[in-house]
Amino acid sequence: RDKLQQLALHNDPHSVYRISRQLFSPGSVEELSHQSFSTNGHPSDHPGTDIVNTISRLELDGYMANTLLRDTDAMSMAHSLEVRVPLIDNEVAGYVLSLPGDWKFGPSLQNVSKPLLAETMADLLPADFLSRRKMGFTLPFEKWLGSQLLGQVTSVFNDRQSLSTAGLKQKPVSEMWKRFLKQPQAVGWSRPWAVFVLARWCEINKVAP
């Protein structure tokens, strides 16, 4: 968190976003894999000094487009449903991104979730709905990894050949897994899960070492 704050103070939102969204640090990538890791960033397609809007654009182009919308489309179409997201209509999104970032997030708005949207919908939605805290949704991967998936994941992480095929080193992967089993929240479920999925994908698709 301190590093993110320092980067923000130096007006480097691209680095802030990159660090906040990366699953493994560059050092961890090199430790777990047989690959070196370059920290050279890519030039932004949206240069500007408005930190809030810059981060918003990065979220739109990255996490939202590549993860949220992709997952929504795959899951909905698997059940013959089509999802529409009107708030990211080109005209709506373009207009909102043209507004100053400090209108959307600032000292006076820290206790209000999505203040511009809440103000726009104030006459359409109940007041308690607009003022309630943001609610997240997370699948119980931490619980699954320590119970139903424990044997399967352990087997993969103990298989040197399987991990090598995915470009991973068995010893640091196994050590990460042991740390997770002792202190799940300290390691985070997404790290061992990502490594497991990569190894299994390579095995299923017969990726050559």
Short mmCIF file of C-alpha atoms in Angstrom, two decimals, residues 83-193:
data_model
loop_
_atom_site.label_atom_id
_atom_site.label_comp_id
_atom_site.label_asym_id
_atom_site.label_seq_id
_atom_site.Cartn_x
_atom_site.Cartn_y
_atom_site.Cartn_z
CA VAL A 83 -26.42 -9.52 -20.96
CA ARG A 84 -26.49 -5.83 -21.79
CA VAL A 85 -24.45 -3.23 -19.88
CA PRO A 86 -25.91 0.19 -20.77
CA LEU A 87 -23.64 2.18 -18.45
CA ILE A 88 -20.63 1.44 -20.67
CA ASP A 89 -22.37 2.63 -23.82
CA ASN A 90 -19.80 4.59 -25.87
CA GLU A 91 -21.58 7.91 -25.42
CA VAL A 92 -22.18 7.41 -21.69
CA ALA A 93 -18.65 6.22 -20.98
CA GLY A 94 -17.12 8.95 -23.13
CA TYR A 95 -19.08 11.65 -21.33
CA VAL A 96 -18.22 10.36 -17.85
CA LEU A 97 -14.52 10.10 -18.74
CA SER A 98 -14.60 13.71 -19.90
CA LEU A 99 -15.62 14.89 -16.41
CA PRO A 100 -12.87 15.89 -13.93
CA GLY A 101 -11.68 13.00 -11.81
CA ASP A 102 -12.01 14.93 -8.57
CA TRP A 103 -15.77 15.10 -9.18
CA LYS A 104 -15.88 11.31 -8.82
CA PHE A 105 -13.57 10.73 -5.90
CA GLY A 106 -12.29 13.17 -3.35
CA PRO A 107 -12.13 13.96 0.39
CA SER A 108 -15.76 15.02 0.52
CA LEU A 109 -16.96 11.89 -1.33
CA GLN A 110 -14.99 9.11 0.37
CA ASN A 111 -18.04 7.76 2.20
CA VAL A 112 -20.26 7.77 -0.88
CA SER A 113 -20.13 4.88 -3.35
CA LYS A 114 -20.33 6.01 -6.99
CA PRO A 115 -21.58 9.51 -6.09
CA LEU A 116 -22.31 10.68 -9.65
CA LEU A 117 -24.35 7.56 -10.40
CA ALA A 118 -26.13 7.80 -7.04
CA GLU A 119 -27.05 11.43 -7.70
CA THR A 120 -28.33 10.58 -11.19
CA MET A 121 -30.54 7.78 -9.83
CA ALA A 122 -31.62 9.57 -6.65
CA ASP A 123 -35.24 9.99 -7.77
CA LEU A 124 -35.53 6.42 -9.05
CA LEU A 125 -34.07 4.29 -6.25
CA PRO A 126 -34.70 4.13 -2.47
CA ALA A 127 -32.33 6.23 -0.35
CA ASP A 128 -31.16 3.24 1.72
CA PHE A 129 -30.21 1.42 -1.49
CA LEU A 130 -28.00 4.30 -2.62
CA SER A 131 -26.32 4.74 0.76
CA ARG A 132 -25.56 1.09 1.57
CA ARG A 133 -21.99 -0.16 1.39
CA LYS A 134 -20.68 -1.86 -1.73
CA MET A 135 -21.18 -5.62 -1.63
CA GLY A 136 -18.68 -7.97 -3.24
CA PHE A 137 -19.10 -11.55 -4.38
CA THR A 138 -16.35 -14.15 -4.13
CA LEU A 139 -16.50 -17.88 -4.68
CA PRO A 140 -15.11 -19.95 -1.75
CA PHE A 141 -11.88 -20.96 -3.51
CA GLU A 142 -9.91 -20.78 -0.27
CA LYS A 143 -12.22 -23.34 1.31
CA TRP A 144 -12.25 -25.56 -1.79
CA LEU A 145 -8.45 -25.59 -2.06
CA GLY A 146 -8.21 -26.77 1.54
CA SER A 147 -10.87 -29.47 1.17
CA GLN A 148 -12.35 -30.89 -2.05
CA LEU A 149 -9.43 -29.79 -4.26
CA LEU A 150 -6.67 -30.45 -1.73
CA GLY A 151 -5.59 -33.85 -3.07
CA GLN A 152 -5.74 -32.87 -6.73
CA VAL A 153 -3.76 -29.64 -6.28
CA THR A 154 -1.18 -31.31 -4.03
CA SER A 155 -0.69 -34.05 -6.61
CA VAL A 156 -0.02 -31.53 -9.38
CA PHE A 157 2.33 -29.45 -7.23
CA ASN A 158 4.31 -32.56 -6.30
CA ASP A 159 4.68 -33.57 -9.95
CA ARG A 160 7.98 -32.07 -11.13
CA GLN A 161 7.41 -33.09 -14.76
CA SER A 162 3.93 -31.57 -14.90
CA LEU A 163 5.17 -28.27 -13.50
CA SER A 164 8.25 -28.26 -15.72
CA THR A 165 6.03 -28.62 -18.78
CA ALA A 166 4.28 -25.41 -17.69
CA GLY A 167 7.64 -23.69 -17.24
CA LEU A 168 7.47 -23.82 -13.45
CA LYS A 169 9.94 -24.91 -10.78
CA GLN A 170 8.68 -27.61 -8.45
CA LYS A 171 10.40 -26.55 -5.22
CA PRO A 172 9.21 -22.91 -5.00
CA VAL A 173 5.72 -23.92 -6.16
CA SER A 174 5.55 -26.60 -3.45
CA GLU A 175 6.79 -24.11 -0.84
CA MET A 176 4.14 -21.59 -1.87
CA TRP A 177 1.49 -24.31 -1.53
CA LYS A 178 2.70 -25.25 1.95
CA ARG A 179 2.60 -21.59 3.03
CA PHE A 180 -0.94 -21.31 1.71
CA LEU A 181 -2.10 -24.37 3.64
CA LYS A 182 -0.63 -22.90 6.85
CA GLN A 183 -1.74 -19.29 6.30
CA PRO A 184 -4.29 -19.09 3.46
CA GLN A 185 -5.05 -15.39 3.82
CA ALA A 186 -1.37 -14.45 3.92
CA VAL A 187 -0.74 -16.08 0.53
CA GLY A 188 -4.16 -15.64 -1.06
CA TRP A 189 -6.07 -18.38 -2.87
CA SER A 190 -5.63 -16.82 -6.32
CA ARG A 191 -1.88 -17.50 -6.48
CA PRO A 192 -1.86 -21.29 -6.00
CA TRP A 193 -5.06 -21.53 -8.03
#
